[in-house]
mmCIF file with all atom_site columns, C-alpha atoms in Angstrom:
data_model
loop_
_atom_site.group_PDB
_atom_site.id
_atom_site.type_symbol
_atom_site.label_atom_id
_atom_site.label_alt_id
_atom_site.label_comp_id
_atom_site.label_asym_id
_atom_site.label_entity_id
_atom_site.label_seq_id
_atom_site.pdbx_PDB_ins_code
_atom_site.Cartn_x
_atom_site.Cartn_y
_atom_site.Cartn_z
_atom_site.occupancy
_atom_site.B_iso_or_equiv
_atom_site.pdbx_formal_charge
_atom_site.auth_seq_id
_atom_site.auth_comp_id
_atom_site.auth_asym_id
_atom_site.auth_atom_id
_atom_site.pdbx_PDB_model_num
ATOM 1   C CA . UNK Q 1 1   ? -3.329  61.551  -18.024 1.00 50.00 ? 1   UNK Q CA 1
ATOM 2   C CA . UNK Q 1 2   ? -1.978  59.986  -14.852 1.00 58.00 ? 2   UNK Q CA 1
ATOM 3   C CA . UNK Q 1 3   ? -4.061  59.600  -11.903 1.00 86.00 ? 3   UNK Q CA 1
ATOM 4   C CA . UNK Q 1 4   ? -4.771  62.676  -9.324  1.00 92.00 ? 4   UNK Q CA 1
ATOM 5   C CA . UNK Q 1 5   ? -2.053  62.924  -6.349  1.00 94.00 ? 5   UNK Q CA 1
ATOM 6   C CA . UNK Q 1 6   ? -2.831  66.343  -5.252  1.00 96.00 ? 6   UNK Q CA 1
ATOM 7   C CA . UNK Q 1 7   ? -1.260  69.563  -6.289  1.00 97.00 ? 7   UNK Q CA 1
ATOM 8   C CA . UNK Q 1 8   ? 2.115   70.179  -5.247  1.00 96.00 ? 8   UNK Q CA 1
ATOM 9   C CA . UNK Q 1 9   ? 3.148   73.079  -3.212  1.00 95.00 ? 9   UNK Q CA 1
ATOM 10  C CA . UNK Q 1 10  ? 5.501   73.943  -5.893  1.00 96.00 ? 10  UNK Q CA 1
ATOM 11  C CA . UNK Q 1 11  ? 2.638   75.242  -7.363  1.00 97.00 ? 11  UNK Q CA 1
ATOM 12  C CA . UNK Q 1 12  ? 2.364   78.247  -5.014  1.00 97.00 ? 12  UNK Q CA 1
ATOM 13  C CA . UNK Q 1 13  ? 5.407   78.728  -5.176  1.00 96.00 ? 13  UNK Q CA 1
ATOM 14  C CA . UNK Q 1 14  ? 5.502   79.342  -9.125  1.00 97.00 ? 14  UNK Q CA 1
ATOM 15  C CA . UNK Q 1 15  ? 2.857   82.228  -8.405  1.00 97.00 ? 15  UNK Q CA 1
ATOM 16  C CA . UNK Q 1 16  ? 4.888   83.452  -6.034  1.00 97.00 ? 16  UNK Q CA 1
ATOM 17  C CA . UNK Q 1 17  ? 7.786   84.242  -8.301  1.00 97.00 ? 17  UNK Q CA 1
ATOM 18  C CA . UNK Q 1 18  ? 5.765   84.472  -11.033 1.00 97.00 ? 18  UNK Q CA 1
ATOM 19  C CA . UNK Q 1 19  ? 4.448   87.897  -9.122  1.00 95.00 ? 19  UNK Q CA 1
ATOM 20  C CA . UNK Q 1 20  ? 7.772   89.262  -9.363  1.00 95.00 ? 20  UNK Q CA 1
ATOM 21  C CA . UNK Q 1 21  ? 9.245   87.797  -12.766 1.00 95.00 ? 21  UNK Q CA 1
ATOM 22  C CA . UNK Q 1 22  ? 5.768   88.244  -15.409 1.00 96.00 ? 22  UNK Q CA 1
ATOM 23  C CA . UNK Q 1 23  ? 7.320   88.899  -18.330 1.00 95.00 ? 23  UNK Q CA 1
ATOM 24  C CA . UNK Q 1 24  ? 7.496   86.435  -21.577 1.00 94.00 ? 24  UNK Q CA 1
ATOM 25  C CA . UNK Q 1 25  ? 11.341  85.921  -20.810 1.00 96.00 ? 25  UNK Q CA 1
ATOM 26  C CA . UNK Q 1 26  ? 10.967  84.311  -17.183 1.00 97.00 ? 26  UNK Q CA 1
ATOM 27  C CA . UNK Q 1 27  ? 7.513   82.110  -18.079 1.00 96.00 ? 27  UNK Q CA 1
ATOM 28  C CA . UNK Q 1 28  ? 9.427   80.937  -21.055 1.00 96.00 ? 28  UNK Q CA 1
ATOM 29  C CA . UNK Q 1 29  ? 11.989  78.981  -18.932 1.00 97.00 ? 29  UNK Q CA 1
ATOM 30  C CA . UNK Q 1 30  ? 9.907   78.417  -16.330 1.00 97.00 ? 30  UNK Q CA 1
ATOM 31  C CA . UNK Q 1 31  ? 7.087   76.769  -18.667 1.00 97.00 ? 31  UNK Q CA 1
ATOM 32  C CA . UNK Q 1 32  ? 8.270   73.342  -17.997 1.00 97.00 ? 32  UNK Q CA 1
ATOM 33  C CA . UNK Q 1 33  ? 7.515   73.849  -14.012 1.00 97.00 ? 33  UNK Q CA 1
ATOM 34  C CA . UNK Q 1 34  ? 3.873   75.096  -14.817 1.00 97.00 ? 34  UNK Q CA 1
ATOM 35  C CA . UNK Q 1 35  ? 2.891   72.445  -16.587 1.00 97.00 ? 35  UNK Q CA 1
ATOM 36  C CA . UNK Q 1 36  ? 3.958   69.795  -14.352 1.00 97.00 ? 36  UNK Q CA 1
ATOM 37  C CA . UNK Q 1 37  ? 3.214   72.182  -11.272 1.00 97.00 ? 37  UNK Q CA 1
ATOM 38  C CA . UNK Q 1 38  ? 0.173   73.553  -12.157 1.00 97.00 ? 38  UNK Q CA 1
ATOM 39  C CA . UNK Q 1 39  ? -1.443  72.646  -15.521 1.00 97.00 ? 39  UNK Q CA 1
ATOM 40  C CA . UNK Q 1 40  ? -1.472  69.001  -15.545 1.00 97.00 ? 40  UNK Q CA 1
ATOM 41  C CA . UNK Q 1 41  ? -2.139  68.158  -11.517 1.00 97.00 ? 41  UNK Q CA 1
ATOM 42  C CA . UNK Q 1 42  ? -5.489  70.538  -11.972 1.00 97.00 ? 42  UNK Q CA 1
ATOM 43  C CA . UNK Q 1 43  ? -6.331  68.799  -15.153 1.00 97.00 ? 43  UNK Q CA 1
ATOM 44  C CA . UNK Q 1 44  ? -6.395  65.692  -13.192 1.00 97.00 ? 44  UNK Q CA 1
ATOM 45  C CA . UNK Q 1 45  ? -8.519  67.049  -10.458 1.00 97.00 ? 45  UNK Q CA 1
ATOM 46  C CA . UNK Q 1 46  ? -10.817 68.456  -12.373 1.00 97.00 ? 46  UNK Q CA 1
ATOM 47  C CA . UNK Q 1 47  ? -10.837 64.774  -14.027 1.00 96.00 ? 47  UNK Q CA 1
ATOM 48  C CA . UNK Q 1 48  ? -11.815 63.369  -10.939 1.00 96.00 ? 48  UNK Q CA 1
ATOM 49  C CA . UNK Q 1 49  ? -14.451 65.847  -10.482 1.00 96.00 ? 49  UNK Q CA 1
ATOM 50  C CA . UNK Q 1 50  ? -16.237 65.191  -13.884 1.00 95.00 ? 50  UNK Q CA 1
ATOM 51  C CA . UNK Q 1 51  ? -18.100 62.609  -13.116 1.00 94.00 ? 51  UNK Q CA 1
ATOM 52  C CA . UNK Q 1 52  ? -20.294 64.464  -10.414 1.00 95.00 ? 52  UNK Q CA 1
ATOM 53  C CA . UNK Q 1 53  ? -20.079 68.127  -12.120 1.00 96.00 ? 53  UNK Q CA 1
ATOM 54  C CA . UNK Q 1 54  ? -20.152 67.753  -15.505 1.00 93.00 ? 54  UNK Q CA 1
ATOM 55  C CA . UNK Q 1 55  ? -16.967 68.388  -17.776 1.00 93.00 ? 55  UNK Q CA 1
ATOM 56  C CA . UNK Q 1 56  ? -14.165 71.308  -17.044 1.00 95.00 ? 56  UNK Q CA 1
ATOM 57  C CA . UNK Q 1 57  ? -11.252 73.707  -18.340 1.00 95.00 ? 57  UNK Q CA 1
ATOM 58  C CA . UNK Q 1 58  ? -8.540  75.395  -17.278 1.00 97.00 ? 58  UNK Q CA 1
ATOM 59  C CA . UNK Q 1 59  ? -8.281  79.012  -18.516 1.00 96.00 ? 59  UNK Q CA 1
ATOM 60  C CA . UNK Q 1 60  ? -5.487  80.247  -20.572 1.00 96.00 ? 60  UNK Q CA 1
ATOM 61  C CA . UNK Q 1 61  ? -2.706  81.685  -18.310 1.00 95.00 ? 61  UNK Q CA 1
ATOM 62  C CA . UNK Q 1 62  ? -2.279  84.512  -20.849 1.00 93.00 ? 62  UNK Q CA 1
ATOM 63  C CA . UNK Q 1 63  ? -3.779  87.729  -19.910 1.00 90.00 ? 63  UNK Q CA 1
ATOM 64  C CA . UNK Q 1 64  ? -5.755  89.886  -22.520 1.00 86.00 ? 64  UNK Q CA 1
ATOM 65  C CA . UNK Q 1 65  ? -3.888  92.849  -22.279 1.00 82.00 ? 65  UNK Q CA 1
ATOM 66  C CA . UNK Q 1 66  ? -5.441  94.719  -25.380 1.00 82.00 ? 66  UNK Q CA 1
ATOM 67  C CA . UNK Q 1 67  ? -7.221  97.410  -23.520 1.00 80.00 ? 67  UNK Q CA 1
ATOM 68  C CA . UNK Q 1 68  ? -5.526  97.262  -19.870 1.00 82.00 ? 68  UNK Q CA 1
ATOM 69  C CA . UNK Q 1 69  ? -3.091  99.640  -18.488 1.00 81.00 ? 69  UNK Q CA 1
ATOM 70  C CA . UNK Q 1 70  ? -1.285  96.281  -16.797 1.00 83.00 ? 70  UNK Q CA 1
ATOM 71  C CA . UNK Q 1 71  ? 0.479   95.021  -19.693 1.00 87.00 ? 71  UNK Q CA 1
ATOM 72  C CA . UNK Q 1 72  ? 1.643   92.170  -17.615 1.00 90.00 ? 72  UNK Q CA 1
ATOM 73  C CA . UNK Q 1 73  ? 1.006   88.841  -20.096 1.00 94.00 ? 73  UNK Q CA 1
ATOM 74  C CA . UNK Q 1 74  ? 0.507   86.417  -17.604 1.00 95.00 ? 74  UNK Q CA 1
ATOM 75  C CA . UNK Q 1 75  ? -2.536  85.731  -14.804 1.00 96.00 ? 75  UNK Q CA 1
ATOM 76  C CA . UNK Q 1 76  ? -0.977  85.711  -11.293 1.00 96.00 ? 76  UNK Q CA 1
ATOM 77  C CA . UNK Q 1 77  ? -3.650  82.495  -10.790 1.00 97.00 ? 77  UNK Q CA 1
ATOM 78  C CA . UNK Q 1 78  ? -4.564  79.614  -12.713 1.00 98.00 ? 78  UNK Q CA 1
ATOM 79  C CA . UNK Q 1 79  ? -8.644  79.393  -12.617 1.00 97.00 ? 79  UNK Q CA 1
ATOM 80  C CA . UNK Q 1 80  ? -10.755 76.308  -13.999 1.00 97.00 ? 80  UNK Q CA 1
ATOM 81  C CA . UNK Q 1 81  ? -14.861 76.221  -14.137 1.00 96.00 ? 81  UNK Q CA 1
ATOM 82  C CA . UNK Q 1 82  ? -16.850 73.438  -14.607 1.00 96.00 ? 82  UNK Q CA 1
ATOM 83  C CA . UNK Q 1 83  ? -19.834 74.888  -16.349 1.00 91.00 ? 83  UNK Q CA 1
ATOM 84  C CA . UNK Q 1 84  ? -23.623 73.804  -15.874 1.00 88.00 ? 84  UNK Q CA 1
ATOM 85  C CA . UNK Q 1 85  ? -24.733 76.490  -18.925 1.00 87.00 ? 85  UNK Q CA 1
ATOM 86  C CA . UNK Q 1 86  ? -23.376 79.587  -20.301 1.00 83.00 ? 86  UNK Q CA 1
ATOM 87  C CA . UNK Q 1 87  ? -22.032 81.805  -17.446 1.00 86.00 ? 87  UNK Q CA 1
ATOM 88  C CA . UNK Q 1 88  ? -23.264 79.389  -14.664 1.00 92.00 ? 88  UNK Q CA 1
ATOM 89  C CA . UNK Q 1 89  ? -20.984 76.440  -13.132 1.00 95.00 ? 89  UNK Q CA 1
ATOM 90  C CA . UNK Q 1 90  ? -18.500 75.755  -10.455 1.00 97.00 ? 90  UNK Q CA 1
ATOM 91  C CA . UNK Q 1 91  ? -15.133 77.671  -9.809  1.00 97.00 ? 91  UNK Q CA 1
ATOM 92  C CA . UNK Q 1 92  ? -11.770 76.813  -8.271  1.00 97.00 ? 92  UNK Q CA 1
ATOM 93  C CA . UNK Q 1 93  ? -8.529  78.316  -8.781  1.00 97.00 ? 93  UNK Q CA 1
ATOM 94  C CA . UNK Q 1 94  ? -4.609  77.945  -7.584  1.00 98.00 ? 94  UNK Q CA 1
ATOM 95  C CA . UNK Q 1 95  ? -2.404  81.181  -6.772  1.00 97.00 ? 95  UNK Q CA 1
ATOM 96  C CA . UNK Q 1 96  ? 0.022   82.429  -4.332  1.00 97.00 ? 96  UNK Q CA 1
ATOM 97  C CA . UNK Q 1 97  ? -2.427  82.743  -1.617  1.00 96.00 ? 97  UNK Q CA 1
ATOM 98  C CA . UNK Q 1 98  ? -3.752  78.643  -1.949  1.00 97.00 ? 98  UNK Q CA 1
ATOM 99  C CA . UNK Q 1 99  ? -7.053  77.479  -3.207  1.00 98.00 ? 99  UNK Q CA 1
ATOM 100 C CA . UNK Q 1 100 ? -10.295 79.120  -3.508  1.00 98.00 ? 100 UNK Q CA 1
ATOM 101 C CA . UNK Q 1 101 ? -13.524 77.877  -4.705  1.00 98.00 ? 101 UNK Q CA 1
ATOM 102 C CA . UNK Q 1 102 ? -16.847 79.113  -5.580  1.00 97.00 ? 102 UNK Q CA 1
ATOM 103 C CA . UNK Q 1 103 ? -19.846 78.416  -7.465  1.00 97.00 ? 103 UNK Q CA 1
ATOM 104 C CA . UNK Q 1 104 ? -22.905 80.803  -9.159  1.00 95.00 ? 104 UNK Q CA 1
ATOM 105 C CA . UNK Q 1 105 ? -23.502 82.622  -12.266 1.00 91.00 ? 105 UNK Q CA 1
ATOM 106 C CA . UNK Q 1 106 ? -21.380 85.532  -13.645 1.00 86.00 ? 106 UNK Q CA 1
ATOM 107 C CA . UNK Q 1 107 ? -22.841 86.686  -16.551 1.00 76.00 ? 107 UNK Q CA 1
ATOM 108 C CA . UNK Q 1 108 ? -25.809 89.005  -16.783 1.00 76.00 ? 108 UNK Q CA 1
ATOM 109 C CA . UNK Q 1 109 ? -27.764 89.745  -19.992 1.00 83.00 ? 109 UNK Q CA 1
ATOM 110 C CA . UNK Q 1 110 ? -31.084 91.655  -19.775 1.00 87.00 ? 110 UNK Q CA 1
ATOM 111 C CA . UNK Q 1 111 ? -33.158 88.531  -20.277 1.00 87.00 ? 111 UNK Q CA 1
ATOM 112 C CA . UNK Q 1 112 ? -30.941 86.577  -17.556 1.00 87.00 ? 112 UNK Q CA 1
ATOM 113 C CA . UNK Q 1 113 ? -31.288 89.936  -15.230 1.00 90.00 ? 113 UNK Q CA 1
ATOM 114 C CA . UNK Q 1 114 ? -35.490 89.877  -15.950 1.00 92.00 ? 114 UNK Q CA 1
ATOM 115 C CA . UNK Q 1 115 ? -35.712 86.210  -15.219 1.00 92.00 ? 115 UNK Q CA 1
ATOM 116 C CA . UNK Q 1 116 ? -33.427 86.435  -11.892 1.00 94.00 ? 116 UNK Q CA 1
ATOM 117 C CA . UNK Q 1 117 ? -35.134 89.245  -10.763 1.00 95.00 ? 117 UNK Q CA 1
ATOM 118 C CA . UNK Q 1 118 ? -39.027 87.784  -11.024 1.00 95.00 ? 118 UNK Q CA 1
ATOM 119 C CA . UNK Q 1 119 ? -37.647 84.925  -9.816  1.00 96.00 ? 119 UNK Q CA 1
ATOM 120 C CA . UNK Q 1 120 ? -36.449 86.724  -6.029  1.00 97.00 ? 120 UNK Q CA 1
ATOM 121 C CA . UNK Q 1 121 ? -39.880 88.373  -6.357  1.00 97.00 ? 121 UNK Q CA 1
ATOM 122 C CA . UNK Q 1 122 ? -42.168 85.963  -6.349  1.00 96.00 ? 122 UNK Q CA 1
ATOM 123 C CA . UNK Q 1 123 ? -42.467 84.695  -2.722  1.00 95.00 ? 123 UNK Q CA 1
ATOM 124 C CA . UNK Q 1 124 ? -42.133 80.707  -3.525  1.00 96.00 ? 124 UNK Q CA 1
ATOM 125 C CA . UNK Q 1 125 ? -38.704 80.854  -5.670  1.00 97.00 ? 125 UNK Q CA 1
ATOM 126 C CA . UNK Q 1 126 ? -37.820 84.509  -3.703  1.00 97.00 ? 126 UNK Q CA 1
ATOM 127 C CA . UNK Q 1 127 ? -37.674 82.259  -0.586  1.00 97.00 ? 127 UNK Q CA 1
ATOM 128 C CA . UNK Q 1 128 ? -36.111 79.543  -1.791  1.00 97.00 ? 128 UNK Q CA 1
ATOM 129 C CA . UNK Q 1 129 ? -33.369 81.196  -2.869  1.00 98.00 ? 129 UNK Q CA 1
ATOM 130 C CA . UNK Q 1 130 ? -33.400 83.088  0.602   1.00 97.00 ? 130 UNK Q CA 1
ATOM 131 C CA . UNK Q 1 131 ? -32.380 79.929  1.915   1.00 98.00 ? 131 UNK Q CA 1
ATOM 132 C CA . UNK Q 1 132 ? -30.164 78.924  0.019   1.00 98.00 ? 132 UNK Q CA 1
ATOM 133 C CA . UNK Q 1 133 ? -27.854 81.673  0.520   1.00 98.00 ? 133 UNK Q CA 1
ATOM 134 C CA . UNK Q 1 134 ? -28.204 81.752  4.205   1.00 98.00 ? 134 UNK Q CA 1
ATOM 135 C CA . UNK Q 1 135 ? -27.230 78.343  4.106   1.00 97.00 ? 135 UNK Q CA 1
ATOM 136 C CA . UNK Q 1 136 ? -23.980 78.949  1.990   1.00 97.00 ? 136 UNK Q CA 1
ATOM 137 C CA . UNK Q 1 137 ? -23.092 81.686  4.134   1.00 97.00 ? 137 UNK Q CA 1
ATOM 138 C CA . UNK Q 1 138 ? -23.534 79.917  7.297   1.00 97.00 ? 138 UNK Q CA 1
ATOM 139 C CA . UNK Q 1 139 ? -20.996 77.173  5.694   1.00 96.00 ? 139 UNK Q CA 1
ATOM 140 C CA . UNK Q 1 140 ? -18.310 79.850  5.942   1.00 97.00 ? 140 UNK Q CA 1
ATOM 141 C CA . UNK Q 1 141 ? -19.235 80.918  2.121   1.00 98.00 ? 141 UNK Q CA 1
ATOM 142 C CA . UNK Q 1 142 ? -18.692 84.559  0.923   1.00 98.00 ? 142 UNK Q CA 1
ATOM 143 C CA . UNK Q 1 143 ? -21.574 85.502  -1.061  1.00 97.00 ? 143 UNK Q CA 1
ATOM 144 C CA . UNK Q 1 144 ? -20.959 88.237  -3.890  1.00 96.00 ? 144 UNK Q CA 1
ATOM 145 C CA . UNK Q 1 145 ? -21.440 88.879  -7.037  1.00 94.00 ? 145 UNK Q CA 1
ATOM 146 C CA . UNK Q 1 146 ? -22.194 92.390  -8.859  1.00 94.00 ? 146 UNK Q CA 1
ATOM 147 C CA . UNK Q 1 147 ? -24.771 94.354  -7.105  1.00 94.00 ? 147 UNK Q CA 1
ATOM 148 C CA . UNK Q 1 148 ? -26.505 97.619  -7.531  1.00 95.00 ? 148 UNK Q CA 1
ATOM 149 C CA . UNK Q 1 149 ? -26.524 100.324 -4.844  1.00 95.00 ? 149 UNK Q CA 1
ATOM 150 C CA . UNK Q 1 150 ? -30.202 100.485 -4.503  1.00 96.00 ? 150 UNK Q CA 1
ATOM 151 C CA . UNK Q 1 151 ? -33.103 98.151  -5.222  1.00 96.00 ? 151 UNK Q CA 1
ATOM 152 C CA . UNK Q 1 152 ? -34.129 98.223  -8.835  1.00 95.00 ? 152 UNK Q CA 1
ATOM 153 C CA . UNK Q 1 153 ? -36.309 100.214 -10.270 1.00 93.00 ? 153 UNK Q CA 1
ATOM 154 C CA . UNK Q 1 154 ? -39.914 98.901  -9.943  1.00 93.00 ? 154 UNK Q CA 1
ATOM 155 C CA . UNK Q 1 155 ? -39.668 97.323  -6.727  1.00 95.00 ? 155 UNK Q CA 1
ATOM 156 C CA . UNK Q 1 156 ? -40.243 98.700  -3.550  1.00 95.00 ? 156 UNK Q CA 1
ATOM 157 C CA . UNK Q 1 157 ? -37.359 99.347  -1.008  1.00 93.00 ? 157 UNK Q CA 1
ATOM 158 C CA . UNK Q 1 158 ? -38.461 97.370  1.437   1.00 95.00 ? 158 UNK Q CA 1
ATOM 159 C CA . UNK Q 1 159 ? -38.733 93.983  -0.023  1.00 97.00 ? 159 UNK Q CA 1
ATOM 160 C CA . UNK Q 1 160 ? -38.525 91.288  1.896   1.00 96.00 ? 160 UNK Q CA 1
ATOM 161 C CA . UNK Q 1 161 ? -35.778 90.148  -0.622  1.00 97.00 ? 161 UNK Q CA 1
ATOM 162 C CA . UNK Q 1 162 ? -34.365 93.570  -1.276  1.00 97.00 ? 162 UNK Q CA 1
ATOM 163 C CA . UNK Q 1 163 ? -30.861 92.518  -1.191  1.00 97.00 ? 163 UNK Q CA 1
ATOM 164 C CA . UNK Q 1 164 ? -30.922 90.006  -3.582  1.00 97.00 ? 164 UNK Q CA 1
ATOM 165 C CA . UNK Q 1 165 ? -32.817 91.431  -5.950  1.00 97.00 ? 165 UNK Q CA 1
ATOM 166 C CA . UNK Q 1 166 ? -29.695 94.520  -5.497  1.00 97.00 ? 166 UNK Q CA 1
ATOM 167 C CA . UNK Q 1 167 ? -27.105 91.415  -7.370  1.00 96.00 ? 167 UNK Q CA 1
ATOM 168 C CA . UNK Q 1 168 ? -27.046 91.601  -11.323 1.00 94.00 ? 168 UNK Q CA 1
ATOM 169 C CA . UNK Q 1 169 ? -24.727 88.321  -10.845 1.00 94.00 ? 169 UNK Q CA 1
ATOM 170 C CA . UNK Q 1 170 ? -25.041 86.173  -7.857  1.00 96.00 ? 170 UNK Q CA 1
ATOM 171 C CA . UNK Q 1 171 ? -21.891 83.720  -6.896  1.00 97.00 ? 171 UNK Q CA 1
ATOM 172 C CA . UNK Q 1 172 ? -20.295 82.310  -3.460  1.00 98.00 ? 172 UNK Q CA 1
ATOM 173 C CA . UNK Q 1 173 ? -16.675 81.576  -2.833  1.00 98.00 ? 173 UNK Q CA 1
ATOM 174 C CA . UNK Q 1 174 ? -14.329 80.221  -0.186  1.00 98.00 ? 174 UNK Q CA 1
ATOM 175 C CA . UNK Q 1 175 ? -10.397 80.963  0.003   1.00 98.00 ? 175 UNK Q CA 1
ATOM 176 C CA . UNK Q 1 176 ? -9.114  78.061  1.862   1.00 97.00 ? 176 UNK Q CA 1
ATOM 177 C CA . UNK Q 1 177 ? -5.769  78.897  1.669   1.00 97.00 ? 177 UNK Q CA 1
ATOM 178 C CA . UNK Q 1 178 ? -3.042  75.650  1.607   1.00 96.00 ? 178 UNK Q CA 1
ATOM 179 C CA . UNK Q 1 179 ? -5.194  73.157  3.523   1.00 96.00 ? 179 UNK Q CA 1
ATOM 180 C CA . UNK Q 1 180 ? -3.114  69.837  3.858   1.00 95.00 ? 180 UNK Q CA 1
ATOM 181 C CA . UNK Q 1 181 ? -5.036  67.670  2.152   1.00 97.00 ? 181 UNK Q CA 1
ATOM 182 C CA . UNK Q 1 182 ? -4.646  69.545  -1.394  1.00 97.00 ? 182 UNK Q CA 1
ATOM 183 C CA . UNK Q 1 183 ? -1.563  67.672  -1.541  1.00 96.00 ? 183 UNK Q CA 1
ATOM 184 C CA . UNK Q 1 184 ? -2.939  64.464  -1.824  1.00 97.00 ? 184 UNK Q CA 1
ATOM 185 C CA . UNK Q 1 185 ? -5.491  62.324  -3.666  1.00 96.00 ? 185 UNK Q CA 1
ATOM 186 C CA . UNK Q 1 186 ? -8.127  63.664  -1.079  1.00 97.00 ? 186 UNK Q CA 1
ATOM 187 C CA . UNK Q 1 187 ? -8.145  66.854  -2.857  1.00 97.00 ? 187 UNK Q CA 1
ATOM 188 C CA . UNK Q 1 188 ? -10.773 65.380  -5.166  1.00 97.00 ? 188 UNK Q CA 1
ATOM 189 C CA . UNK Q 1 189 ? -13.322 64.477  -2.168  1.00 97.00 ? 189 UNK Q CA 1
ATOM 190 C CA . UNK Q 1 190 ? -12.538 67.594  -0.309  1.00 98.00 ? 190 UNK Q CA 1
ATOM 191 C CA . UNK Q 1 191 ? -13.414 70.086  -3.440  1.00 98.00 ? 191 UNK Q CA 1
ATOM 192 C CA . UNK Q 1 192 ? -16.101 67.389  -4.374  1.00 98.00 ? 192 UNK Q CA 1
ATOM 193 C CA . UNK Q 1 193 ? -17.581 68.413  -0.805  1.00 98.00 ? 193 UNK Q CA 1
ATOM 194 C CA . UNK Q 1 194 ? -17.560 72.375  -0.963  1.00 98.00 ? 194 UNK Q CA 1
ATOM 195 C CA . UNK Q 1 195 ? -18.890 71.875  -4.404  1.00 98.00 ? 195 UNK Q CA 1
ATOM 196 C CA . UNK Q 1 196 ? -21.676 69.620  -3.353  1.00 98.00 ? 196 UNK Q CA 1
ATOM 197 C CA . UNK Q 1 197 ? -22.716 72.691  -0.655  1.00 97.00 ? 197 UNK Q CA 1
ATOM 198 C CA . UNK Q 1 198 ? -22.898 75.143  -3.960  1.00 98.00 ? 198 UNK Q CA 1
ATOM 199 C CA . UNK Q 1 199 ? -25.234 72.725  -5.473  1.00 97.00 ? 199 UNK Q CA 1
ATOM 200 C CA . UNK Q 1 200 ? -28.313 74.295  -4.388  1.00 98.00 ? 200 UNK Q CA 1
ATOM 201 C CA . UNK Q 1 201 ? -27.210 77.768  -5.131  1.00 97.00 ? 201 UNK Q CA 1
ATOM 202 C CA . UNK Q 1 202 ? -26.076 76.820  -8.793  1.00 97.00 ? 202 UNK Q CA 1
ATOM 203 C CA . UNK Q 1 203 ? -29.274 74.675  -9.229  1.00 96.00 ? 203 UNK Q CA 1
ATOM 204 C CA . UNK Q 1 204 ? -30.945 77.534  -8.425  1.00 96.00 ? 204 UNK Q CA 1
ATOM 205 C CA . UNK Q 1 205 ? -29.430 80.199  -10.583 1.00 94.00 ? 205 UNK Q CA 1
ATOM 206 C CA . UNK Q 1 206 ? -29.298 77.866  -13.411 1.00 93.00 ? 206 UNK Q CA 1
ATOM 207 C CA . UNK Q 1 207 ? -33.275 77.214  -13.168 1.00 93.00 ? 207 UNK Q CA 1
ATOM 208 C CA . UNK Q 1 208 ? -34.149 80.387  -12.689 1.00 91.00 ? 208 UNK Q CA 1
ATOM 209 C CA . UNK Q 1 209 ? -31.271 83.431  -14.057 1.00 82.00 ? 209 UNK Q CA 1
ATOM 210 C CA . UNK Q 1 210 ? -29.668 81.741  -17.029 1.00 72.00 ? 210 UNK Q CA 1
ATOM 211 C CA . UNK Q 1 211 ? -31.156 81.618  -20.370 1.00 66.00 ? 211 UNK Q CA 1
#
């Protein structure tokens, strides 16, 4: 693999048309541009990054499109995680609209859900975790994740917490958009950095939510 030097705008731009041409037909001659667009300049970022996050993939470009009304085969984005544990890591992905990264856990099993939940309850960890996300928010982070309407069932409405313990899945991402530097070898630093402020957050989710 040759060394990181960003990822070329091209790669927007194959999004872009890729929008308006997703059938087999047009990704089929276009496959060439992907790979050295797309495929290959985020492999080498992600290479960059393994050192400090632990190893990464890119997700397949095809869609499932088994059981969706969009039969469209191809994802309008190319995503990559680098994951801590099962269902817990750090995000980025490449469309049309530029870069966005994030960072949290996505999956929710009953035992994760249990374990999260205590975990906002009890005051010390509840707190911490408090924190945390005020901090990532105040970085420009949007916090998100699956939530339910109400607080669930067995605590009271107004805990001090009551909002997080609403999120069955608890993540925080930023769309930068085409920042200049994602062009150049300074892309690696510059995700390196908005990963570094999800630390805490996927620290926390990992000690705490996943299995």
């Amino acid at each position: 693999m040759t060394s990181f030097q960003g990822i070329p705008a091209g790669a927007f731009g194959f999004y872009e048309e890729l929008q308006h041409h997703n059938n087999r037909e047009w990704w089929q001659e276009h496959r060439d541009s992907y790979l050295s667009l797309v495929k290959e300049p985020l492999s080498s970022l992600l290479a960059g990054l393994e050192p400090r996050f632990g190893p990464a993939k890119l997700f397949r470009p095809n869609r499932d499109i088994r059981f969706s009304e969009d039969k469209s085969p191809y994802k309008t984005a190319q995503g990559a995680v680098a994951s801590v544990q099962e269902g817990v890591g750090y995000y980025l992905q490449v469309s049309a609209d530029g870069l966005l990264v994030g960072g949290g856990y996505h999956s929710h099993t009953p035992a994760q859900l249990a374990r999260y939940r205590n975990s906002v309850d009890a005051s010390g960890t509840g707190e911490s975790l408090r924190q945390i996300v005020d901090a990532v928010a105040a970085a420009g982070f949007a916090v998100e994740g699956e939530k339910l309407k109400t607080v669930p069932r067995g605590y009271p409405r107004e805990h001090p917490r009551a909002e997080l313990l609403k999120h069955k899945s608890l993540a925080a991402s930023l769309h930068l958009g085409r920042p200049e530097w994602l062009a150049t070898p300074g892309a690696v630093q510059e995700v390196g950095k908005l990963w570094e402020d999800l630390r805490p957050l996927v620290d926390w989710v990992s000690r705490h939510a996943a299995p």
